[in-house]
Structure formats: structure tokens, C-alpha cells
Amino acid sequence: MSASNGNLAALALAVLQPGFVGTVPPDWVRRRLGDGLGSVVLFSRNVVDAEQVGALTAALRAERPDVIVAIDEEAGDVTRIESVRGSSRPGNLALGMVDDPALTEEVARDLGAELADAGVTLNYAPDADVNSNPDNPVIGVRSFGAEAALVARHTTAWVRGLQSSGVAACAKHFPGHGDTHVDSHHDLPRITADRARLDAVELAPFRAAVAAGVQAVMTGHLLVPALDPQLPATLSGRILGGLLREEMGFNGVVVTDGIEMQAVAGRYGLAGAVVRALAAGADAICVGGEHADEETVHHLRDAIVAAVVGGELPEERLTEAAKRVGQLAAWTVAARAARPGLVGGPADGAGSAVGLAAARRAVRVTSTGGDVVLPLVGAAHVVEFEPPHNIAIGADTPWGVAAPLAELVPGTTGVRYTEGATPTDPGAAAVGRPLVLVVRDLHRHSWMRAAVDRALATRPDAVVVELGVPALVTGEVHIATHGATRAAGRAAAELLSGAAVMPGW
């Protein structure tokens, strides 16, 4: 490789943000950090506990002191740092329901302290999408809500809280993934709103994030014809350069959503999507959720170099992208040095006290005036209905009400059903005992709704607990937690058991 191509290879490595497998840095990651790799991203597969993550990040910094260590930690249903037990903090929808920006800032600061203590310097959060479509299969409770001004003020608070702890925030998924019924992990969503609607709704939280000094913005793999009728946002110079940079004045790092997602890689190939994203104005390429190996990094590095040599990617654009990544790295070093001695909730054990208190504030109870009495009398039978797996959340992240309720009320039993495996009478085992029906996004799953209706027909005294978006309220007593985190499940269990009482209940 010539000296010129060697420099290009180092620049190419600087803009890649790969994942890897294992709880210690593989040898290939250590080598590539010496060759110019500027960032890595951690997933739940890299996390055991806080001590282990701290050792992992220290090992990375032994190779490159300013390496950016990113993580996708929304502190809600999407959690990596607490994936083993579920997040001990509420997610965005819960915080939006409380609508106390000071609380949102406190939760984000608490999370940021934990991440900073573990050596993480960039967090792919907050989710700044306005969830205006309740049937959205991938955003839902990850959004602060369905109203643009609310989402904007909580996005601002989250950015402020997280970055005050020395961790860079990353607002996502630009220009807005809320009004879609397609998951970009699987296909290309199309946002049909006109420009006036985009300005009023989708773009408002991102403008707020930029004004708040957010260090990074993550692109969404979205086709938005009002902005670019041809290319997805991640690959669109009109959207990344014209709108985000020039019109909105963002000067930080543009990070792509996972580049191997089918919305872009399925159409342009992995290397093709990487080169097009860089040419369009992206600065860092998130890769490695699936292709977490040295061969992929080599392939993408060489593809970027070849694109520059062949004239497909201007060298000055690659240089600019690497420079921005370097500036973010410098910000993280300075922020870590200047951060106050904050202590966040641990990634194991009891979790975040701040988070549990916030989750309790987000619980809402709706009663039709029937015979149901809270707290429940005696040990209950809990039936949990499990929706199809959401790849953004993770299949192994624990959730539910049965386990925390059993801790509070010994003798409580629980069962979980999926589509196609739900009995005709889901509550049959609850004869003589209180029945609790736990759902996630009941309005989106006809099989779940049918099962709940059958159970309520024979047990109208059953309590329904919704851990997703409470778009459909049913039952004599309905409890909405606005998320399925560990903290949310605990808050619901406390209410059911009498360990906590809602004001006015």
C-alpha cells in the first residue's frame, strides 16, 4: 500500500464505528486502534457488569487514549448497560408523561454518571422522534410522546443532563422516524409528510437538540420525498448537508444508524451504503450490530479507500469526516477531565434510585368504577402476553410484572403467552385469586386483544397492566406504566401489592 493510500486507510478507519464480540477487546480491535480506528460501539453482548465494562474501556484506552466508546443506551426498553436485568430507569414515554423537564434532566444526568464511570463517552440517545403514529412498530415508548413541543423540551433536557456528566449525546433518528409503520431494520420506511408538517413536527426536536449543543446526530434510514424523493436520509446530501448542516446549523458529528440495516444495505450493499453515506455528509459509520468482525472492518476500509481513489468519494469529504470525529474525541477527553464527581446508579444490584422514583411518577390508573379494588387482596395470578421481538430492544432483556410482584407478595404465580400459543381461557389458573393481565402495545396486536377480551369476559375484575403505548384502555382497572423497563414493572407491582399508593387513588 502506498503512503498516500496508507493515509487514506487511516482516515477510513477513523470514520468507522464498529462493534465486536466479547467482554474484552479482541486483538484485532487493539491493532486497528493503533492504525487509526477512532471509535467502537458496545452492545449488550459486551456487557456483564459495571466493573467489567470499566476494565474493557480501560483496555481500549491503553491502545488509544482518546478512543470514542459509544453505546446504544436509551435508559428505557432499549438498554445495553442493564440488559441482563432490564433498565432501572424509565424510558422516554414515561418521562414525557410526567412532563417535568427537570426530572428528565436528572434521569439523564444519573445515567450519564453511570456511563462515564464505566468509560463510555458517546451515547446513542436521546430518541428525538415524535411518535405521531401509534402503530409505529419500532419507536413507540422510545419516544417522549406524540406532541412535537413536548418531545422538543424533553430532548433538550436529556441532552443537557447527559452531557453535563461528560458523555456526548446523540439525537436520533434524523429527520424523524415517528410517523411510520415500517421498521428500518427490515425495510425502507417512507415518510409522506410535506415540508410544512416536517418543520412543525418531525424536525422540531432536532432543532431543539442542535440549539442545546448536542454533540452528535444519528441519521434515520428513511425516505422522505419532501426532502429528497430519491435517496434515504442517511445517503442524502440534500438532507445531511443542505438541511442538517446548512439550514439547521449543526456542526457536530453525524453518525449513521446501523449501516447493515436492510433499509440501506439491502438496496446498496454494505460497502455501497457506507460510501454513499460518507459522500452525503455522514462522519461516522455505525457498523457491527451483526457484522462484528475484523474482516468486515477491512472490507469497509478498503471500499472507502477505493471510492476515494476512483473519484466516487472526494478525499476532502473523508478528511472532513475524520476531522469531525477527532473533534468529538477531543470533546469527550475534555468532558471526562472536567466532569464533577457524580455517581450514577450501578449496572447491577438495585439499580438507579432516581430511575425508580421517576418510574413511579409515570404510572397512571384508569378506573371505570367497577368492583376492582387496589391493592389486590392476596397472591395474584399474572398472565403476560409477549409481542413479537423488536430487534432494537433485544430479545433477552427481562420485562414483566409477575417477577417483581412475586417478590412483594409471596405465592404470586405467572405465565407468559405468545401469539399462537395462547389458551382459550388465559385466566383459568386464577380461580379464587386476583388476575392480572399484562400487555405491551395492546392496540397493535389483534391476537393479544382477543385473548384479553376473552379473559375479561369471564373475569371482569381482572386488572390490565399496559407496559407499552396505552392507546387502548380496557378493563375495569387499567394501569399504564408507559414502558416495560425493570423500573416500570416494579412500579406497577408496588401499586398492585400496596407497597406504594398513587396520590388520589
Short mmCIF file of C-alpha atoms in Angstrom, two decimals:
data_model
loop_
_atom_site.label_atom_id
_atom_site.label_comp_id
_atom_site.label_asym_id
_atom_site.label_seq_id
_atom_site.Cartn_x
_atom_site.Cartn_y
_atom_site.Cartn_z
CA MET A 1 0.00 0.00 0.00
CA SER A 2 1.43 3.40 -1.00
CA ALA A 3 1.99 6.15 1.56
CA SER A 4 -0.95 8.04 0.10
CA ASN A 5 -3.22 5.00 0.34
CA GLY A 6 -1.91 4.34 3.83
CA ASN A 7 -3.08 7.79 4.88
CA LEU A 8 -6.45 7.14 3.26
CA ALA A 9 -6.69 3.83 5.12
CA ALA A 10 -6.12 5.61 8.43
CA LEU A 11 -8.78 8.17 7.55
CA ALA A 12 -11.16 5.36 6.58
CA LEU A 13 -10.62 3.64 9.90
CA ALA A 14 -11.20 6.93 11.71
CA VAL A 15 -14.77 7.20 10.39
CA LEU A 16 -15.77 3.61 11.13
CA GLN A 17 -17.52 2.89 14.44
CA PRO A 18 -17.51 -0.92 14.64
CA GLY A 19 -18.82 -3.33 17.22
CA PHE A 20 -17.11 -6.53 18.28
CA VAL A 21 -17.87 -9.76 20.09
CA GLY A 22 -16.66 -10.43 23.61
CA THR A 23 -16.31 -8.83 27.01
CA VAL A 24 -12.67 -7.87 26.44
CA PRO A 25 -11.27 -6.09 23.38
CA PRO A 26 -10.25 -8.60 20.68
CA ASP A 27 -6.69 -8.41 19.38
CA TRP A 28 -7.88 -7.06 16.04
CA VAL A 29 -9.59 -4.10 17.70
CA ARG A 30 -6.42 -3.31 19.66
CA ARG A 31 -4.36 -3.40 16.46
CA ARG A 32 -6.77 -1.24 14.49
CA LEU A 33 -6.84 1.40 17.22
CA GLY A 34 -3.12 1.78 16.59
CA ASP A 35 -3.77 2.02 12.85
CA GLY A 36 -6.24 4.88 13.14
CA LEU A 37 -9.56 3.41 14.30
CA GLY A 38 -11.17 6.19 16.30
CA SER A 39 -14.31 4.64 17.73
CA VAL A 40 -16.02 1.45 18.82
CA VAL A 41 -19.60 0.74 19.85
CA LEU A 42 -20.67 -1.57 22.68
CA PHE A 43 -23.73 -3.82 22.59
CA SER A 44 -25.33 -5.96 25.28
CA ARG A 45 -23.08 -8.84 24.24
CA ASN A 46 -20.14 -6.79 25.55
CA VAL A 47 -21.68 -6.09 28.96
CA VAL A 48 -21.60 -8.20 32.11
CA ASP A 49 -21.49 -5.57 34.83
CA ALA A 50 -20.07 -2.12 35.54
CA GLU A 51 -16.70 -3.40 36.70
CA GLN A 52 -16.22 -5.49 33.56
CA VAL A 53 -17.21 -2.61 31.24
CA GLY A 54 -14.80 -0.32 33.08
CA ALA A 55 -11.99 -2.81 32.54
CA LEU A 56 -12.92 -3.17 28.87
CA THR A 57 -12.89 0.57 28.20
CA ALA A 58 -9.63 0.97 30.12
CA ALA A 59 -8.07 -1.67 27.88
CA LEU A 60 -9.26 0.24 24.82
CA ARG A 61 -7.77 3.48 26.13
CA ALA A 62 -4.49 1.76 26.80
CA GLU A 63 -4.24 1.44 23.00
CA ARG A 64 -5.70 4.86 22.17
CA PRO A 65 -6.39 7.34 25.00
CA ASP A 66 -8.95 9.37 23.02
CA VAL A 67 -10.92 6.47 21.57
CA ILE A 68 -14.65 7.17 21.41
CA VAL A 69 -16.58 4.42 23.17
CA ALA A 70 -20.23 4.51 22.10
CA ILE A 71 -23.25 2.62 23.38
CA ASP A 72 -26.96 2.48 22.48
CA GLU A 73 -28.40 3.16 25.94
CA GLU A 74 -31.78 4.87 25.99
CA ALA A 75 -32.35 4.01 29.68
CA GLY A 76 -35.71 2.58 28.70
CA ASP A 77 -36.84 -0.53 26.88
CA VAL A 78 -33.65 -0.16 24.80
CA THR A 79 -30.86 -0.81 27.28
CA ARG A 80 -27.39 -2.27 26.88
CA ILE A 81 -25.69 -1.35 30.14
CA GLU A 82 -28.51 -3.04 32.11
CA SER A 83 -29.55 -5.63 29.55
CA VAL A 84 -29.04 -8.50 31.99
CA ARG A 85 -31.77 -7.28 34.36
CA GLY A 86 -33.64 -4.59 32.44
CA SER A 87 -33.28 -0.86 32.88
CA SER A 88 -33.72 0.51 36.38
CA ARG A 89 -34.83 3.81 34.84
CA PRO A 90 -37.99 4.73 32.95
CA GLY A 91 -37.89 5.29 29.21
CA ASN A 92 -38.77 8.39 27.25
CA LEU A 93 -42.55 7.91 27.08
CA ALA A 94 -42.71 7.66 30.87
CA LEU A 95 -40.69 10.85 31.24
CA GLY A 96 -42.87 12.58 28.67
CA MET A 97 -45.98 11.52 30.59
CA VAL A 98 -44.65 13.09 33.78
CA ASP A 99 -43.65 16.12 31.69
CA ASP A 100 -41.16 17.52 34.17
CA PRO A 101 -38.07 18.54 32.19
CA ALA A 102 -36.08 18.85 35.41
CA LEU A 103 -36.82 15.17 36.13
CA THR A 104 -35.79 14.18 32.60
CA GLU A 105 -32.54 16.09 33.01
CA GLU A 106 -31.94 14.40 36.38
CA VAL A 107 -32.52 10.90 34.96
CA ALA A 108 -30.21 11.62 32.01
CA ARG A 109 -27.53 13.01 34.33
CA ASP A 110 -27.83 9.94 36.54
CA LEU A 111 -27.42 7.68 33.52
CA GLY A 112 -24.55 9.77 32.21
CA ALA A 113 -22.68 9.42 35.51
CA GLU A 114 -23.02 5.65 35.31
CA LEU A 115 -21.83 5.53 31.70
CA ALA A 116 -18.94 7.90 32.39
CA ASP A 117 -17.85 5.82 35.38
CA ALA A 118 -17.79 2.80 33.05
CA GLY A 119 -15.70 4.66 30.46
CA VAL A 120 -18.42 5.24 27.85
CA THR A 121 -18.11 8.60 26.08
CA LEU A 122 -20.87 8.65 23.42
CA ASN A 123 -24.45 7.55 23.92
CA TYR A 124 -26.84 6.99 21.02
CA ALA A 125 -29.60 8.86 22.85
CA PRO A 126 -31.96 10.59 23.19
CA ASP A 127 -34.57 9.32 20.77
CA ALA A 128 -35.94 12.61 19.45
CA ASP A 129 -38.65 11.07 17.26
CA VAL A 130 -42.22 12.32 17.61
CA ASN A 131 -44.31 9.15 17.83
CA SER A 132 -47.25 10.60 15.93
CA ASN A 133 -48.23 7.19 14.53
CA PRO A 134 -49.35 4.93 17.42
CA ASP A 135 -48.94 1.88 15.15
CA ASN A 136 -45.22 2.56 14.77
CA PRO A 137 -43.54 -0.84 15.21
CA VAL A 138 -40.08 0.36 16.22
CA ILE A 139 -40.36 3.68 18.13
CA GLY A 140 -43.40 3.63 20.45
CA VAL A 141 -42.34 4.03 24.09
CA ARG A 142 -38.86 5.08 22.95
CA SER A 143 -40.32 8.50 22.10
CA PHE A 144 -41.17 11.17 24.66
CA GLY A 145 -44.62 11.41 23.09
CA ALA A 146 -46.79 12.34 20.14
CA GLU A 147 -46.60 16.13 20.51
CA ALA A 148 -43.67 17.98 18.96
CA ALA A 149 -43.23 20.69 21.59
CA LEU A 150 -43.21 18.12 24.41
CA VAL A 151 -40.64 15.97 22.61
CA ALA A 152 -38.50 19.06 21.92
CA ARG A 153 -38.37 20.23 25.53
CA HIS A 154 -37.53 16.76 26.85
CA THR A 155 -34.94 16.21 24.14
CA THR A 156 -33.32 19.45 25.29
CA ALA A 157 -33.42 18.34 28.92
CA TRP A 158 -31.98 14.90 28.11
CA VAL A 159 -29.11 16.36 26.09
CA ARG A 160 -28.32 18.84 28.84
CA GLY A 161 -28.39 16.19 31.58
CA LEU A 162 -26.37 13.57 29.76
CA GLN A 163 -23.67 15.93 28.53
CA SER A 164 -23.31 17.53 31.97
CA SER A 165 -22.00 14.12 33.08
CA GLY A 166 -19.25 14.13 30.47
CA VAL A 167 -20.95 11.84 27.94
CA ALA A 168 -21.78 13.07 24.44
CA ALA A 169 -25.44 12.83 23.45
CA CYS A 170 -26.65 11.74 20.01
CA ALA A 171 -30.17 12.77 18.94
CA LYS A 172 -31.85 10.21 16.67
CA HIS A 173 -33.27 9.26 14.12
CA PHE A 174 -32.94 12.33 11.87
CA PRO A 175 -35.10 13.64 10.25
CA GLY A 176 -37.71 11.74 12.31
CA HIS A 177 -38.82 8.09 12.49
CA GLY A 178 -42.08 8.63 14.35
CA ASP A 179 -44.70 8.64 11.60
CA THR A 180 -44.02 5.25 10.03
CA HIS A 181 -45.43 1.75 10.11
CA VAL A 182 -42.22 0.12 8.82
CA ASP A 183 -39.15 -0.90 10.83
CA SER A 184 -35.97 0.24 9.04
CA HIS A 185 -34.16 -2.83 10.34
CA HIS A 186 -36.20 -4.76 7.79
CA ASP A 187 -37.24 -2.36 5.02
CA LEU A 188 -37.18 1.30 3.97
CA PRO A 189 -39.81 3.43 5.72
CA ARG A 190 -41.40 6.25 3.74
CA ILE A 191 -42.38 9.49 5.49
CA THR A 192 -45.05 11.18 3.37
CA ALA A 193 -45.41 14.46 5.27
CA ASP A 194 -44.99 17.73 3.37
CA ARG A 195 -42.29 20.23 4.30
CA ALA A 196 -44.58 22.36 6.45
CA ARG A 197 -45.57 19.35 8.52
CA LEU A 198 -41.92 18.22 8.81
CA ASP A 199 -40.90 21.64 10.09
CA ALA A 200 -43.73 21.73 12.63
CA VAL A 201 -43.42 18.16 13.89
CA GLU A 202 -40.53 15.87 12.92
CA LEU A 203 -37.78 18.47 12.74
CA ALA A 204 -38.71 20.49 15.83
CA PRO A 205 -36.98 18.23 18.40
CA PHE A 206 -33.81 18.09 16.30
CA ARG A 207 -33.70 21.86 16.08
CA ALA A 208 -34.03 21.90 19.86
CA ALA A 209 -31.21 19.37 20.22
CA VAL A 210 -28.91 21.44 18.00
CA ALA A 211 -29.75 24.56 20.00
CA ALA A 212 -28.93 22.63 23.20
CA GLY A 213 -25.44 21.82 21.88
CA VAL A 214 -25.91 18.13 21.13
CA GLN A 215 -22.58 16.65 20.07
CA ALA A 216 -23.93 14.11 17.58
CA VAL A 217 -26.99 13.38 15.46
CA MET A 218 -27.86 9.92 14.18
CA THR A 219 -29.41 9.53 10.77
CA GLY A 220 -32.54 7.52 10.13
CA HIS A 221 -32.75 5.16 7.16
CA LEU A 222 -35.88 6.91 5.91
CA LEU A 223 -37.18 8.00 2.53
CA VAL A 224 -38.67 11.48 2.91
CA PRO A 225 -39.82 12.65 -0.54
CA ALA A 226 -40.50 16.21 0.62
CA LEU A 227 -36.77 16.48 1.35
CA ASP A 228 -35.29 14.05 -1.18
CA PRO A 229 -37.51 11.93 -3.43
CA GLN A 230 -34.66 9.60 -4.43
CA LEU A 231 -32.38 8.74 -1.52
CA PRO A 232 -32.85 7.70 2.12
CA ALA A 233 -31.80 10.36 4.61
CA THR A 234 -28.59 8.52 5.54
CA LEU A 235 -27.45 8.70 1.91
CA SER A 236 -28.87 12.11 1.02
CA GLY A 237 -26.67 15.17 0.60
CA ARG A 238 -29.81 17.31 0.49
CA ILE A 239 -30.83 16.12 3.95
CA LEU A 240 -27.47 15.79 5.71
CA GLY A 241 -25.71 18.69 4.02
CA GLY A 242 -28.46 21.03 2.92
CA LEU A 243 -30.91 20.61 5.80
CA LEU A 244 -28.94 19.48 8.84
CA ARG A 245 -25.67 21.33 8.22
CA GLU A 246 -26.59 24.46 6.29
CA GLU A 247 -30.16 25.17 7.30
CA MET A 248 -30.13 23.90 10.89
CA GLY A 249 -26.52 24.88 11.60
CA PHE A 250 -25.35 21.58 13.09
CA ASN A 251 -21.56 21.38 13.35
CA GLY A 252 -21.13 18.17 15.31
CA VAL A 253 -20.73 14.56 14.23
CA VAL A 254 -23.31 12.90 12.01
CA VAL A 255 -23.49 9.19 12.90
CA THR A 256 -25.39 6.69 10.80
CA ASP A 257 -27.85 4.26 12.25
CA GLY A 258 -26.59 0.69 11.89
CA ILE A 259 -25.39 0.63 8.30
CA GLU A 260 -26.12 -3.08 7.88
CA MET A 261 -29.86 -2.49 8.34
CA GLN A 262 -31.88 -3.63 5.35
CA ALA A 263 -33.33 -0.20 4.60
CA VAL A 264 -29.94 0.79 3.11
CA ALA A 265 -27.66 -2.26 2.93
CA GLY A 266 -30.41 -4.30 1.33
CA ARG A 267 -30.54 -1.81 -1.54
CA TYR A 268 -26.97 -0.62 -1.94
CA GLY A 269 -24.89 -3.34 -0.31
CA LEU A 270 -22.91 -2.83 2.86
CA ALA A 271 -19.91 -1.11 1.27
CA GLY A 272 -22.12 0.82 -1.15
CA ALA A 273 -24.19 2.22 1.70
CA VAL A 274 -21.04 3.21 3.64
CA VAL A 275 -19.51 5.11 0.72
CA ARG A 276 -22.78 6.83 -0.18
CA ALA A 277 -23.36 7.85 3.45
CA LEU A 278 -19.92 9.42 3.72
CA ALA A 279 -20.33 11.21 0.40
CA ALA A 280 -23.70 12.56 1.57
CA GLY A 281 -22.22 14.08 4.73
CA ALA A 282 -22.11 11.37 7.40
CA ASP A 283 -18.98 11.45 9.57
CA ALA A 284 -19.13 8.16 11.48
CA ILE A 285 -20.44 4.81 10.28
CA CYS A 286 -22.06 2.64 12.92
CA VAL A 287 -21.47 -0.99 11.97
CA GLY A 288 -21.14 -4.22 13.85
CA GLY A 289 -24.53 -4.97 15.28
CA GLU A 290 -24.44 -8.00 13.01
CA HIS A 291 -21.10 -7.82 11.14
CA ALA A 292 -18.89 -7.58 14.21
CA ASP A 293 -15.61 -8.90 12.86
CA GLU A 294 -12.23 -7.79 11.54
CA GLU A 295 -12.99 -8.95 8.00
CA THR A 296 -15.91 -6.52 7.74
CA VAL A 297 -13.81 -3.62 9.01
CA HIS A 298 -11.07 -4.43 6.50
CA HIS A 299 -13.62 -4.71 3.70
CA LEU A 300 -15.20 -1.36 4.51
CA ARG A 301 -11.83 0.36 4.98
CA ASP A 302 -10.69 -0.84 1.57
CA ALA A 303 -14.01 0.11 -0.04
CA ILE A 304 -13.69 3.66 1.30
CA VAL A 305 -10.10 3.93 0.03
CA ALA A 306 -11.13 2.58 -3.38
CA ALA A 307 -14.01 5.08 -3.55
CA VAL A 308 -11.61 7.96 -2.94
CA VAL A 309 -9.09 6.68 -5.48
CA GLY A 310 -11.87 6.11 -8.01
CA GLY A 311 -13.40 9.55 -7.54
CA GLU A 312 -16.67 8.34 -6.02
CA LEU A 313 -15.86 9.87 -2.62
CA PRO A 314 -13.96 13.18 -2.54
CA GLU A 315 -10.86 12.96 -0.36
CA GLU A 316 -11.70 16.30 1.25
CA ARG A 317 -15.07 14.88 2.36
CA LEU A 318 -13.37 11.91 4.01
CA THR A 319 -10.83 14.21 5.62
CA GLU A 320 -13.61 16.45 6.91
CA ALA A 321 -15.47 13.46 8.38
CA ALA A 322 -12.34 12.19 10.15
CA LYS A 323 -11.66 15.68 11.47
CA ARG A 324 -15.13 15.90 12.99
CA VAL A 325 -14.69 12.51 14.65
CA GLY A 326 -11.39 13.75 16.06
CA GLN A 327 -13.08 16.89 17.38
CA LEU A 328 -15.70 14.76 19.14
CA ALA A 329 -12.93 12.62 20.61
CA ALA A 330 -11.25 15.77 21.94
CA TRP A 331 -14.58 16.93 23.43
CA THR A 332 -15.01 13.62 25.25
CA VAL A 333 -11.47 13.77 26.67
CA ALA A 334 -12.04 17.32 27.93
CA ALA A 335 -15.52 16.47 29.26
CA ARG A 336 -14.23 13.46 31.16
CA ALA A 337 -11.47 15.54 32.70
CA ALA A 338 -13.86 18.29 33.74
CA ARG A 339 -16.82 16.22 34.91
CA PRO A 340 -17.87 16.55 38.54
CA GLY A 341 -17.61 13.60 40.89
CA LEU A 342 -21.06 12.25 40.07
CA VAL A 343 -22.10 8.73 40.93
CA GLY A 344 -24.82 7.11 38.84
CA GLY A 345 -26.93 4.07 39.50
CA PRO A 346 -24.99 0.82 39.12
CA ALA A 347 -25.41 -1.51 36.17
CA ASP A 348 -26.17 -4.33 38.60
CA GLY A 349 -27.70 -4.69 42.05
CA ALA A 350 -30.64 -2.50 42.98
CA GLY A 351 -30.10 -0.06 40.12
CA SER A 352 -30.95 3.62 39.96
CA ALA A 353 -32.93 5.10 42.87
CA VAL A 354 -33.54 8.19 40.73
CA GLY A 355 -34.91 5.98 37.99
CA LEU A 356 -37.33 4.06 40.18
CA ALA A 357 -38.68 7.26 41.69
CA ALA A 358 -39.27 8.62 38.18
CA ALA A 359 -40.97 5.40 37.05
CA ARG A 360 -43.38 5.63 39.98
CA ARG A 361 -44.36 9.15 38.90
CA ALA A 362 -45.17 7.91 35.39
CA VAL A 363 -47.79 5.31 36.40
CA ARG A 364 -51.39 6.17 35.51
CA VAL A 365 -54.53 4.34 36.65
CA THR A 366 -57.86 4.42 34.81
CA SER A 367 -60.95 3.05 36.58
CA THR A 368 -64.46 2.55 35.19
CA GLY A 369 -65.94 2.31 38.67
CA GLY A 370 -66.25 -1.48 38.79
CA ASP A 371 -65.63 -3.79 41.73
CA VAL A 372 -61.85 -3.98 41.42
CA VAL A 373 -60.01 -2.81 44.50
CA LEU A 374 -56.35 -1.83 44.73
CA PRO A 375 -54.21 -3.06 46.27
CA LEU A 376 -55.10 -6.62 45.37
CA VAL A 377 -56.07 -8.91 48.20
CA GLY A 378 -53.77 -11.93 48.37
CA ALA A 379 -51.41 -13.54 45.91
CA ALA A 380 -52.36 -12.99 42.27
CA HIS A 381 -52.02 -14.95 39.05
CA VAL A 382 -50.26 -12.85 36.40
CA VAL A 383 -50.72 -13.55 32.69
CA GLU A 384 -48.18 -11.77 30.47
CA PHE A 385 -48.71 -11.52 26.71
CA GLU A 386 -45.43 -11.31 24.80
CA PRO A 387 -45.45 -9.45 21.46
CA PRO A 388 -43.13 -10.30 18.55
CA HIS A 389 -39.48 -9.49 19.12
CA ASN A 390 -38.38 -5.90 18.44
CA ILE A 391 -34.76 -6.04 17.26
CA ALA A 392 -33.97 -2.58 18.67
CA ILE A 393 -34.93 -3.68 22.18
CA GLY A 394 -33.20 -7.05 22.34
CA ALA A 395 -34.74 -10.47 22.78
CA ASP A 396 -33.12 -11.29 26.12
CA THR A 397 -33.88 -8.12 28.09
CA PRO A 398 -36.13 -9.12 31.02
CA TRP A 399 -39.52 -7.44 31.43
CA GLY A 400 -42.81 -8.02 33.17
CA VAL A 401 -44.82 -7.66 36.36
CA ALA A 402 -45.03 -11.25 37.62
CA ALA A 403 -41.47 -11.40 38.96
CA PRO A 404 -41.45 -8.13 40.95
CA LEU A 405 -44.98 -8.80 42.23
CA ALA A 406 -43.91 -12.25 43.46
CA GLU A 407 -41.09 -10.58 45.41
CA LEU A 408 -43.60 -8.33 47.13
CA VAL A 409 -46.42 -10.88 47.51
CA PRO A 410 -45.16 -14.45 48.02
CA GLY A 411 -47.34 -17.02 46.34
CA THR A 412 -47.92 -14.90 43.24
CA THR A 413 -47.73 -17.02 40.09
CA GLY A 414 -47.14 -16.06 36.50
CA VAL A 415 -47.30 -17.40 32.98
CA ARG A 416 -46.33 -15.88 29.63
CA TYR A 417 -48.06 -16.49 26.30
CA THR A 418 -47.14 -15.63 22.71
CA GLU A 419 -49.20 -15.44 19.54
CA GLY A 420 -50.35 -18.89 18.52
CA ALA A 421 -49.73 -20.34 21.97
CA THR A 422 -52.42 -18.57 23.99
CA PRO A 423 -55.14 -20.78 25.52
CA THR A 424 -58.84 -20.10 25.05
CA ASP A 425 -59.12 -19.03 28.68
CA PRO A 426 -55.83 -17.32 29.64
CA GLY A 427 -57.04 -16.67 33.18
CA ALA A 428 -58.25 -20.18 34.00
CA ALA A 429 -55.49 -20.73 36.55
CA ALA A 430 -56.62 -17.72 38.58
CA VAL A 431 -59.78 -19.25 40.08
CA GLY A 432 -60.28 -17.76 43.53
CA ARG A 433 -57.37 -15.35 43.12
CA PRO A 434 -56.85 -11.88 41.66
CA LEU A 435 -56.00 -11.93 37.96
CA VAL A 436 -53.55 -9.51 36.35
CA LEU A 437 -53.27 -9.27 32.54
CA VAL A 438 -50.00 -7.70 31.35
CA VAL A 439 -49.77 -6.41 27.76
CA ARG A 440 -47.38 -4.44 25.58
CA ASP A 441 -48.94 -2.25 22.87
CA LEU A 442 -52.33 -3.97 23.10
CA HIS A 443 -53.70 -1.80 20.28
CA ARG A 444 -51.14 -3.16 17.80
CA HIS A 445 -51.75 -6.90 18.27
CA SER A 446 -55.17 -8.34 17.40
CA TRP A 447 -54.35 -11.75 18.91
CA MET A 448 -53.43 -10.11 22.20
CA ARG A 449 -56.59 -8.03 22.26
CA ALA A 450 -58.73 -11.10 21.55
CA ALA A 451 -57.08 -13.00 24.40
CA VAL A 452 -57.57 -10.12 26.82
CA ASP A 453 -61.21 -9.76 25.77
CA ARG A 454 -61.78 -13.46 26.44
CA ALA A 455 -60.19 -13.22 29.86
CA LEU A 456 -62.18 -10.12 30.80
CA ALA A 457 -65.41 -11.80 29.67
CA THR A 458 -65.02 -14.40 32.40
CA ARG A 459 -63.05 -12.25 34.86
CA PRO A 460 -64.22 -8.63 34.57
CA ASP A 461 -62.41 -7.99 37.86
CA ALA A 462 -59.03 -8.61 36.22
CA VAL A 463 -56.56 -5.73 36.27
CA VAL A 464 -54.95 -4.84 32.93
CA VAL A 465 -51.39 -3.53 33.05
CA GLU A 466 -50.11 -1.89 29.85
CA LEU A 467 -46.32 -1.71 29.56
CA GLY A 468 -46.35 -0.19 26.08
CA VAL A 469 -48.14 2.74 24.47
CA PRO A 470 -51.55 2.96 26.21
CA ALA A 471 -53.52 3.72 23.06
CA LEU A 472 -56.23 1.21 24.02
CA VAL A 473 -57.56 1.31 27.58
CA THR A 474 -59.66 -1.67 28.62
CA GLY A 475 -60.82 -3.36 31.82
CA GLU A 476 -62.40 -2.00 34.99
CA VAL A 477 -58.96 -1.02 36.25
CA HIS A 478 -56.17 -0.23 33.79
CA ILE A 479 -52.61 0.58 34.88
CA ALA A 480 -50.28 2.24 32.35
CA THR A 481 -46.56 2.37 33.08
CA HIS A 482 -45.51 3.86 29.71
CA GLY A 483 -42.66 1.41 29.27
CA ALA A 484 -41.55 -2.13 30.01
CA THR A 485 -38.37 -1.42 31.94
CA ARG A 486 -37.49 -3.14 35.20
CA ALA A 487 -38.35 0.12 36.98
CA ALA A 488 -41.75 0.23 35.27
CA GLY A 489 -42.56 -3.37 36.23
CA ARG A 490 -41.55 -2.67 39.81
CA ALA A 491 -43.69 0.48 39.96
CA ALA A 492 -46.75 -1.46 38.74
CA ALA A 493 -46.07 -4.29 41.20
CA GLU A 494 -45.85 -1.82 44.08
CA LEU A 495 -49.23 -0.38 43.17
CA LEU A 496 -50.82 -3.82 42.84
CA SER A 497 -49.38 -5.02 46.15
CA GLY A 498 -49.97 -1.90 48.17
CA ALA A 499 -46.27 -1.22 48.63
CA ALA A 500 -46.97 2.16 47.01
CA VAL A 501 -50.14 4.17 46.64
CA MET A 502 -50.84 6.66 43.89
CA PRO A 503 -51.92 10.08 45.10
CA GLY A 504 -55.69 10.32 44.88
CA TRP A 505 -56.25 6.56 44.47
#
